[in-house]
Amino acid sequence: MTTIITPDICDAFPSVRVLEPIFANYGGVDAFYGPIRTVKCFEDNSLVKQAVAEPGNGAVLVVDAGGSPRCAMLGDMLAEQAVENGWAGVVMYGCVRDVDILATLSLGVQALGSHPRKSDKRGEGQRDVAVSFASVTLTPNDWLYADNNGILIADHALPLDQT
């Protein structure tokens, strides 16, 4: 995977959309990118579990969990499955858990915070829909670029050799 530096991407491509700086890195990969696939759910990670069980093919799973601070929507078992199935990363507008293990995995994970409680499993939510949080709308097949500096969204894959 090409090394990315989001400040350089912003300089080279000023039209990228930048998420508000509310996320922290929890994964073992600090910088990651790929096409977006989305899940929208609230305190129910059934569709997150379903998504990471499928081939990721280098995509980034963007989860709009409503920003809930009351439970974790991703933990070590689902993150390990995401690694096994080829996901580049997960951006969680919500919380994650098992953070010491997440930090050892070959997966980019950015989230609002950590919480020890697991979510419910009611099978509720939506997949592959536009989601909006952190002042940006993210649409399936947009491209996400993330590192310790922030998270960027582009309408298409960027030619990173221009940064």
Coordinates of N, CA, C and O in Angstrom, one line a residue:
M1 N 0.8 -1.2 0.0 CA 0.0 0.0 0.0 C 0.9 1.2 0.0 O 1.9 1.3 0.7
T2 N 0.5 2.2 -0.8 CA 1.3 3.5 -0.9 C 1.2 4.2 0.4 O 0.2 4.2 1.1
T3 N 2.3 4.8 0.8 CA 2.3 5.6 2.0 C 1.5 6.9 1.8 O 1.7 7.6 0.7
I4 N 0.6 7.2 2.7 CA -0.2 8.5 2.6 C 0.1 9.4 3.7 O 0.4 9.0 4.8
I5 N 0.1 10.7 3.4 CA 0.2 11.8 4.4 C -0.9 12.7 4.1 O -0.9 13.4 3.0
T6 N -1.9 12.8 4.9 CA -3.1 13.6 4.6 C -2.8 15.1 4.4 O -3.4 15.7 3.6
P7 N -1.8 15.7 5.1 CA -1.5 17.1 4.8 C -1.1 17.3 3.4 O -1.4 18.3 2.7
D8 N -0.2 16.4 2.9 CA 0.3 16.5 1.5 C -0.9 16.3 0.5 O -1.0 16.9 -0.5
I9 N -1.8 15.4 0.9 CA -3.0 15.2 0.0 C -3.8 16.4 0.0 O -4.3 16.8 -1.1
C10 N -4.1 17.1 1.1 CA -4.8 18.3 1.2 C -4.2 19.4 0.3 O -4.9 20.1 -0.4
D11 N -2.8 19.5 0.4 CA -2.1 20.5 -0.4 C -2.3 20.2 -1.9 O -2.5 21.1 -2.7
A12 N -2.2 18.9 -2.3 CA -2.2 18.6 -3.7 C -3.6 18.6 -4.3 O -3.8 18.8 -5.5
F13 N -4.6 18.3 -3.4 CA -6.0 18.1 -3.9 C -6.9 19.0 -2.9 O -7.6 18.4 -2.0
P14 N -6.9 20.3 -3.1 CA -7.7 21.1 -2.1 C -9.2 20.9 -2.1 O -9.8 21.3 -1.2
S15 N -9.7 20.1 -3.1 CA -11.1 19.9 -3.1 C -11.6 18.7 -2.2 O -12.8 18.5 -2.0
V16 N -10.6 18.0 -1.5 CA -11.0 16.9 -0.7 C -11.8 17.5 0.5 O -11.6 18.6 0.9
R17 N -12.7 16.7 1.0 CA -13.5 17.0 2.2 C -12.8 16.5 3.4 O -12.3 15.3 3.4
V18 N -12.7 17.3 4.5 CA -12.0 16.9 5.7 C -13.0 16.8 6.9 O -13.7 17.7 7.2
L19 N -13.0 15.6 7.5 CA -13.8 15.4 8.7 C -13.3 16.2 9.8 O -12.1 16.4 10.0
E20 N -14.2 16.6 10.7 CA -13.8 17.3 11.9 C -12.9 16.5 12.7 O -13.0 15.2 12.7
P21 N -11.9 17.1 13.4 CA -10.9 16.3 14.1 C -11.4 15.7 15.5 O -11.0 16.1 16.5
I22 N -12.3 14.7 15.4 CA -12.9 14.2 16.6 C -12.5 12.7 16.7 O -13.0 12.1 17.7
F23 N -11.7 12.2 15.8 CA -11.4 10.7 15.8 C -10.0 10.5 16.4 O -9.1 11.3 16.3
A24 N -9.8 9.3 17.0 CA -8.5 8.9 17.5 C -8.2 7.5 16.8 O -9.1 6.7 16.5
N25 N -6.9 7.3 16.6 CA -6.4 6.1 16.0 C -6.4 4.9 17.1 O -5.8 5.1 18.1
Y26 N -6.9 3.8 16.8 CA -6.9 2.6 17.7 C -6.3 1.4 17.0 O -6.0 0.4 17.7
G27 N -6.2 1.4 15.7 CA -5.7 0.2 15.0 C -4.2 0.1 14.9 O -3.4 1.1 15.3
G28 N -3.7 -1.0 14.4 CA -2.2 -1.2 14.3 C -1.7 -0.6 13.0 O -0.5 -0.5 12.9
V29 N -2.5 0.0 12.2 CA -2.1 0.7 11.0 C -2.5 2.1 11.2 O -3.7 2.4 11.3
D30 N -1.5 3.0 11.2 CA -1.9 4.5 11.4 C -2.4 5.1 10.1 O -3.3 6.0 10.2
A31 N -2.0 4.8 9.0 CA -2.4 5.4 7.7 C -3.0 4.3 6.8 O -2.4 3.3 6.6
F32 N -4.2 4.6 6.3 CA -4.9 3.7 5.5 C -5.8 4.4 4.5 O -6.2 5.6 4.8
Y33 N -6.2 3.8 3.4 CA -7.2 4.4 2.5 C -7.8 3.3 1.7 O -7.4 2.1 1.6
G34 N -8.9 3.7 1.0 CA -9.6 2.8 0.2 C -11.0 3.3 -0.1 O -11.5 4.3 0.4
P35 N -11.7 2.6 -1.0 CA -13.1 2.9 -1.3 C -14.0 2.7 -0.1 O -13.7 1.8 0.7
I36 N -15.0 3.5 0.0 CA -15.9 3.4 1.2 C -17.0 2.5 1.0 O -17.6 2.4 -0.1
R37 N -17.3 1.7 2.1 CA -18.5 0.9 2.2 C -19.1 1.3 3.5 O -18.4 1.5 4.5
T38 N -20.4 1.5 3.6 CA -21.0 2.1 4.8 C -22.0 1.1 5.5 O -22.6 0.3 4.9
V39 N -22.1 1.4 6.8 CA -23.2 0.8 7.6 C -23.7 2.0 8.5 O -22.9 2.8 9.0
K40 N -25.0 2.0 8.6 CA -25.6 3.0 9.5 C -26.4 2.2 10.5 O -27.3 1.4 10.2
C41 N -26.1 2.4 11.8 CA -26.8 1.6 12.9 C -26.6 2.4 14.2 O -25.8 3.3 14.3
F42 N -27.4 2.0 15.2 CA -27.3 2.6 16.5 C -27.3 1.6 17.6 O -28.4 0.9 17.8
E43 N -26.2 1.5 18.3 CA -26.1 0.6 19.4 C -26.5 -0.9 19.1 O -26.9 -1.6 19.9
D44 N -26.3 -1.3 17.8 CA -26.5 -2.6 17.3 C -25.5 -2.9 16.2 O -25.6 -2.3 15.2
N45 N -24.5 -3.7 16.5 CA -23.5 -3.9 15.5 C -23.7 -5.1 14.6 O -22.8 -5.6 14.0
S46 N -24.9 -5.6 14.5 CA -25.2 -6.8 13.6 C -24.7 -6.6 12.2 O -24.1 -7.5 11.6
L47 N -24.9 -5.4 11.6 CA -24.5 -5.2 10.3 C -23.0 -5.0 10.1 O -22.5 -5.2 9.1
V48 N -22.4 -4.5 11.2 CA -20.9 -4.4 11.2 C -20.4 -5.8 11.1 O -19.5 -6.1 10.3
K49 N -20.9 -6.7 11.9 CA -20.5 -8.1 11.9 C -20.7 -8.7 10.6 O -19.8 -9.4 10.1
Q50 N -21.8 -8.5 10.0 CA -22.1 -9.0 8.6 C -21.1 -8.4 7.6 O -20.6 -9.2 6.8
A51 N -20.8 -7.2 7.7 CA -19.9 -6.5 6.7 C -18.5 -7.1 6.8 O -17.9 -7.4 5.7
V52 N -17.9 -7.2 8.0 CA -16.5 -7.6 8.1 C -16.3 -9.1 7.8 O -15.2 -9.5 7.5
A53 N -17.5 -9.8 7.7 CA -17.4 -11.2 7.3 C -17.3 -11.4 5.8 O -17.0 -12.5 5.3
E54 N -17.5 -10.3 5.1 CA -17.5 -10.4 3.6 C -16.1 -9.9 3.1 O -15.4 -9.2 3.9
P55 N -15.7 -10.2 1.9 CA -14.5 -9.8 1.4 C -14.4 -8.2 1.4 O -15.3 -7.6 0.8
G56 N -13.3 -7.7 1.9 CA -13.2 -6.2 2.0 C -12.5 -5.7 0.7 O -12.8 -4.5 0.3
N57 N -11.6 -6.5 0.1 CA -10.9 -6.1 -1.1 C -10.3 -4.7 -1.0 O -10.3 -3.9 -1.9
G58 N -9.7 -4.4 0.2 CA -9.0 -3.1 0.4 C -9.9 -1.9 0.7 O -9.4 -0.8 0.7
A59 N -11.2 -2.2 1.0 CA -12.1 -1.1 1.2 C -12.0 -0.7 2.7 O -11.5 -1.3 3.5
V60 N -12.6 0.5 3.0 CA -12.7 1.0 4.3 C -14.2 1.0 4.7 O -15.1 1.5 4.0
L61 N -14.5 0.3 5.9 CA -15.9 0.3 6.4 C -16.1 1.5 7.2 O -15.4 1.8 8.2
V62 N -17.1 2.3 6.8 CA -17.4 3.5 7.5 C -18.7 3.3 8.2 O -19.7 2.9 7.6
V63 N -18.7 3.4 9.6 CA -19.9 3.0 10.4 C -20.4 4.3 11.0 O -19.7 4.9 11.9
D64 N -21.6 4.7 10.7 CA -22.3 5.8 11.4 C -23.1 5.1 12.5 O -24.2 4.6 12.3
A65 N -22.5 5.1 13.7 CA -23.1 4.5 14.9 C -23.8 5.6 15.7 O -24.0 5.4 16.9
G66 N -24.1 6.7 15.1 CA -24.8 7.8 15.8 C -24.0 8.5 16.8 O -24.6 9.3 17.6
G67 N -22.7 8.2 16.9 CA -21.9 8.9 17.9 C -22.1 8.4 19.3 O -21.7 9.1 20.2
S68 N -22.8 7.3 19.4 CA -23.1 6.8 20.8 C -21.9 6.5 21.7 O -21.0 5.8 21.3
P69 N -21.9 7.1 22.9 CA -20.9 6.8 23.8 C -21.2 5.7 24.8 O -20.6 5.5 25.8
R70 N -22.3 5.0 24.5 CA -22.8 4.0 25.5 C -22.4 2.6 25.3 O -22.7 1.7 26.1
C71 N -21.8 2.2 24.1 CA -21.4 0.9 23.9 C -20.4 0.9 22.8 O -20.3 1.8 22.0
A72 N -19.6 -0.2 22.6 CA -18.7 -0.4 21.5 C -19.3 -1.1 20.4 O -20.1 -2.1 20.6
M73 N -19.0 -0.7 19.2 CA -19.6 -1.3 18.0 C -18.6 -2.2 17.2 O -18.9 -2.8 16.3
L74 N -17.3 -2.2 17.7 CA -16.3 -3.0 17.1 C -15.3 -3.4 18.2 O -14.9 -2.6 19.0
G75 N -15.0 -4.7 18.2 CA -14.0 -5.2 19.2 C -13.0 -6.1 18.5 O -12.9 -6.2 17.3
D76 N -12.2 -6.8 19.3 CA -11.1 -7.6 18.7 C -11.6 -8.7 17.7 O -11.0 -8.9 16.7
M77 N -12.7 -9.4 18.0 CA -13.1 -10.5 17.2 C -13.5 -10.0 15.8 O -13.1 -10.6 14.8
L78 N -14.3 -8.9 15.8 CA -14.7 -8.4 14.5 C -13.6 -7.7 13.7 O -13.5 -7.9 12.5
A79 N -12.7 -7.1 14.4 CA -11.5 -6.5 13.8 C -10.6 -7.6 13.2 O -10.1 -7.4 12.1
E80 N -10.4 -8.7 13.9 CA -9.6 -9.8 13.4 C -10.3 -10.3 12.1 O -9.6 -10.7 11.2
Q81 N -11.6 -10.4 12.1 CA -12.3 -10.9 10.9 C -12.1 -9.9 9.8 O -11.9 -10.3 8.6
A82 N -12.1 -8.6 10.1 CA -11.9 -7.6 9.0 C -10.5 -7.8 8.4 O -10.3 -7.7 7.2
V83 N -9.5 -8.0 9.2 CA -8.1 -8.3 8.7 C -8.1 -9.5 7.8 O -7.6 -9.5 6.7
E84 N -8.7 -10.6 8.3 CA -8.7 -11.9 7.5 C -9.4 -11.7 6.2 O -9.0 -12.4 5.2
N85 N -10.4 -10.8 6.1 CA -11.2 -10.6 4.9 C -10.7 -9.5 4.0 O -11.4 -9.1 3.1
G86 N -9.5 -8.9 4.4 CA -8.9 -7.9 3.5 C -9.5 -6.5 3.5 O -9.3 -5.7 2.5
W87 N -10.0 -6.1 4.6 CA -10.4 -4.7 4.8 C -9.2 -3.8 5.1 O -8.3 -4.3 5.9
A88 N -9.2 -2.6 4.6 CA -8.0 -1.7 4.9 C -8.2 -1.0 6.2 O -7.3 -0.7 6.9
G89 N -9.5 -0.8 6.6 CA -9.7 0.0 7.8 C -11.2 0.1 8.1 O -12.1 -0.3 7.4
V90 N -11.4 0.6 9.4 CA -12.8 0.9 9.8 C -12.7 2.3 10.4 O -11.9 2.6 11.3
V91 N -13.7 3.1 10.0 CA -13.9 4.4 10.7 C -15.2 4.3 11.4 O -16.3 4.1 10.8
M92 N -15.2 4.5 12.7 CA -16.4 4.3 13.6 C -16.8 5.6 14.2 O -16.1 6.1 15.1
Y93 N -18.0 6.1 13.7 CA -18.6 7.2 14.4 C -19.3 6.7 15.6 O -20.5 6.6 15.6
G94 N -18.5 6.3 16.6 CA -19.0 5.6 17.8 C -17.8 5.1 18.5 O -16.7 5.5 18.2
C95 N -18.0 4.1 19.3 CA -16.9 3.6 20.2 C -16.4 2.2 19.7 O -17.2 1.4 19.1
V96 N -15.2 1.8 20.1 CA -14.6 0.5 19.9 C -14.2 0.0 21.3 O -14.2 0.7 22.3
R97 N -13.8 -1.3 21.4 CA -13.3 -1.9 22.6 C -12.1 -2.8 22.3 O -11.8 -3.0 21.1
D98 N -11.6 -3.4 23.3 CA -10.4 -4.3 23.2 C -9.3 -3.5 22.5 O -8.6 -4.0 21.6
V99 N -9.1 -2.3 22.9 CA -8.1 -1.4 22.2 C -6.7 -1.9 22.3 O -5.9 -1.6 21.3
D100 N -6.3 -2.6 23.3 CA -4.9 -3.1 23.3 C -4.7 -4.1 22.2 O -3.6 -4.2 21.6
I101 N -5.7 -4.9 21.9 CA -5.6 -5.9 20.8 C -5.7 -5.2 19.5 O -5.0 -5.5 18.5
L102 N -6.7 -4.2 19.4 CA -6.8 -3.5 18.1 C -5.5 -2.9 17.7 O -5.2 -2.9 16.5
A103 N -4.7 -2.4 18.6 CA -3.4 -1.8 18.3 C -2.4 -2.7 17.7 O -1.4 -2.3 17.2
T104 N -2.6 -4.0 17.8 CA -1.7 -5.0 17.3 C -2.1 -5.6 15.9 O -1.3 -6.3 15.3
L105 N -3.2 -5.2 15.5 CA -3.8 -5.8 14.2 C -3.4 -4.9 13.0 O -3.2 -3.7 13.1
S106 N -3.3 -5.6 11.9 CA -2.9 -4.9 10.6 C -4.2 -4.3 10.0 O -4.7 -4.7 8.9
L107 N -4.8 -3.4 10.7 CA -6.0 -2.8 10.3 C -6.0 -1.3 10.8 O -5.6 -1.1 12.0
G108 N -6.4 -0.4 10.0 CA -6.6 1.0 10.4 C -8.0 1.0 11.1 O -9.0 0.5 10.6
V109 N -8.0 1.6 12.3 CA -9.2 1.8 13.1 C -9.2 3.2 13.7 O -8.3 3.6 14.4
Q110 N -10.2 4.0 13.3 CA -10.4 5.3 13.9 C -11.8 5.4 14.5 O -12.7 4.9 13.8
A111 N -11.9 5.9 15.7 CA -13.2 5.9 16.4 C -13.2 7.1 17.3 O -12.2 7.8 17.5
L112 N -14.4 7.4 17.8 CA -14.6 8.5 18.8 C -14.0 8.2 20.1 O -13.5 9.2 20.8
G113 N -14.0 7.0 20.5 CA -13.5 6.6 21.9 C -13.6 5.1 22.1 O -13.9 4.4 21.2
S114 N -13.3 4.7 23.3 CA -13.4 3.3 23.7 C -14.4 3.1 24.8 O -14.7 4.1 25.5
H115 N -15.0 2.0 24.8 CA -16.1 1.7 25.8 C -16.0 0.1 26.0 O -16.0 -0.6 25.0
P116 N -16.1 -0.3 27.2 CA -16.0 -1.8 27.5 C -17.2 -2.6 27.2 O -17.2 -3.8 27.0
R117 N -18.4 -1.9 27.1 CA -19.7 -2.7 26.9 C -19.9 -3.0 25.4 O -19.7 -2.1 24.6
K118 N -20.3 -4.2 25.1 CA -20.7 -4.6 23.8 C -22.0 -4.1 23.4 O -22.9 -3.7 24.3
S119 N -22.3 -4.0 22.1 CA -23.6 -3.5 21.6 C -24.6 -4.6 21.6 O -24.3 -5.8 21.8
D120 N -25.9 -4.2 21.4 CA -26.9 -5.1 21.2 C -26.8 -5.8 19.8 O -26.1 -5.3 18.9
K121 N -27.6 -6.8 19.6 CA -27.6 -7.5 18.3 C -29.1 -7.8 18.0 O -29.6 -8.8 18.3
R122 N -29.7 -6.8 17.3 CA -31.1 -6.9 16.9 C -31.3 -7.0 15.4 O -32.4 -7.1 14.9
G123 N -30.2 -6.9 14.7 CA -30.3 -7.0 13.2 C -30.8 -5.7 12.6 O -31.3 -5.7 11.4
E124 N -30.7 -4.6 13.3 CA -31.2 -3.3 12.8 C -30.1 -2.5 12.1 O -28.9 -2.6 12.4
G125 N -30.5 -1.7 11.2 CA -29.6 -0.8 10.5 C -29.7 -0.8 9.0 O -30.6 -1.5 8.5
Q126 N -28.8 -0.1 8.3 CA -28.8 0.0 6.9 C -27.4 -0.2 6.4 O -26.4 0.2 7.1
R127 N -27.2 -0.7 5.2 CA -25.9 -0.8 4.5 C -25.9 -0.1 3.2 O -26.9 0.1 2.5
D128 N -24.7 0.4 2.8 CA -24.5 1.0 1.5 C -25.4 2.2 1.3 O -26.0 2.3 0.2
V129 N -25.5 3.1 2.3 CA -26.3 4.3 2.2 C -25.3 5.5 2.5 O -24.3 5.3 3.2
A130 N -25.6 6.7 2.1 CA -24.9 7.8 2.4 C -25.0 8.1 3.9 O -26.1 7.9 4.5
V131 N -23.9 8.5 4.6 CA -24.0 8.8 6.0 C -23.3 10.2 6.2 O -22.5 10.6 5.4
S132 N -23.8 10.9 7.2 CA -23.3 12.2 7.5 C -22.9 12.3 8.9 O -23.7 12.1 9.8
F133 N -21.6 12.7 9.2 CA -21.2 13.1 10.5 C -19.9 13.8 10.4 O -19.3 13.9 9.3
A134 N -19.5 14.5 11.4 CA -18.2 15.3 11.4 C -18.2 16.3 10.3 O -17.1 16.6 9.7
S135 N -19.4 16.8 10.0 CA -19.6 17.9 9.0 C -19.3 17.4 7.5 O -19.0 18.3 6.6
V136 N -19.3 16.1 7.3 CA -19.1 15.6 5.9 C -20.1 14.5 5.6 O -20.5 13.7 6.5
T137 N -20.6 14.4 4.4 CA -21.4 13.3 3.9 C -20.5 12.4 3.2 O -19.7 12.8 2.3
L138 N -20.5 11.1 3.6 CA -19.7 10.0 3.0 C -20.6 9.1 2.2 O -21.6 8.6 2.8
T139 N -20.3 8.8 1.0 CA -21.1 8.0 0.1 C -20.4 6.8 -0.3 O -19.2 6.8 -0.5
P140 N -21.1 5.6 -0.4 CA -20.4 4.4 -0.8 C -19.7 4.7 -2.2 O -20.2 5.4 -3.0
N141 N -18.5 4.2 -2.3 CA -17.6 4.3 -3.4 C -16.8 5.7 -3.5 O -16.0 5.9 -4.3
D142 N -17.1 6.6 -2.5 CA -16.1 7.7 -2.3 C -14.9 7.0 -1.8 O -14.9 5.8 -1.4
W143 N -13.8 7.8 -1.8 CA -12.5 7.2 -1.3 C -12.1 7.9 0.0 O -12.3 9.2 0.1
L144 N -11.7 7.2 1.0 CA -11.3 7.7 2.3 C -9.8 7.6 2.5 O -9.2 6.5 2.1
Y145 N -9.1 8.6 3.0 CA -7.7 8.6 3.3 C -7.6 9.0 4.7 O -8.1 10.1 5.1
A146 N -6.9 8.3 5.6 CA -6.8 8.6 7.0 C -5.4 8.3 7.5 O -4.7 7.4 7.0
D147 N -4.9 9.2 8.4 CA -3.7 9.0 9.1 C -3.8 9.7 10.5 O -4.9 10.1 10.8
N148 N -2.7 9.9 11.2 CA -2.7 10.5 12.5 C -3.1 12.0 12.4 O -3.4 12.6 13.4
N149 N -3.1 12.6 11.2 CA -3.4 14.0 11.0 C -4.9 14.2 10.8 O -5.4 15.3 11.0
G150 N -5.6 13.2 10.3 CA -7.0 13.4 10.1 C -7.6 12.4 9.0 O -6.9 11.5 8.6
I151 N -8.8 12.7 8.6 CA -9.5 11.8 7.7 C -10.1 12.7 6.5 O -10.7 13.7 6.8
L152 N -9.8 12.3 5.3 CA -10.2 13.0 4.1 C -11.1 12.1 3.3 O -10.9 10.9 3.3
I153 N -12.0 12.8 2.5 CA -12.9 12.1 1.6 C -12.7 12.7 0.2 O -12.7 13.9 0.1
A154 N -12.6 11.9 -0.8 CA -12.6 12.3 -2.2 C -13.7 11.5 -3.0 O -14.0 10.4 -2.6
D155 N -14.1 12.2 -4.0 CA -15.2 11.5 -4.9 C -14.7 10.3 -5.6 O -15.5 9.5 -6.1
H156 N -13.3 10.2 -5.8 CA -12.7 9.1 -6.6 C -11.3 8.8 -6.0 O -10.8 9.6 -5.2
A157 N -10.7 7.8 -6.5 CA -9.4 7.5 -6.1 C -8.4 8.6 -6.6 O -8.6 9.1 -7.7
L158 N -7.6 9.0 -5.7 CA -6.6 10.1 -6.0 C -5.3 9.5 -6.5 O -4.8 8.5 -6.0
P159 N -4.7 10.2 -7.5 CA -3.4 9.7 -8.0 C -2.3 10.2 -7.0 O -1.8 11.3 -7.0
L160 N -2.0 9.3 -6.0 CA -1.2 9.7 -4.9 C 0.3 10.0 -5.3 O 1.0 10.6 -4.5
D161 N 0.7 9.6 -6.5 CA 2.0 10.0 -6.9 C 2.2 11.5 -7.2 O 3.3 11.9 -7.4
Q162 N 1.1 12.2 -7.1 CA 1.1 13.7 -7.3 C 1.3 14.4 -6.0 O 1.4 15.6 -6.0
T163 N 1.3 13.7 -4.8 CA 1.5 14.4 -3.6 C 2.9 14.6 -3.2 O 3.8 14.0 -3.7

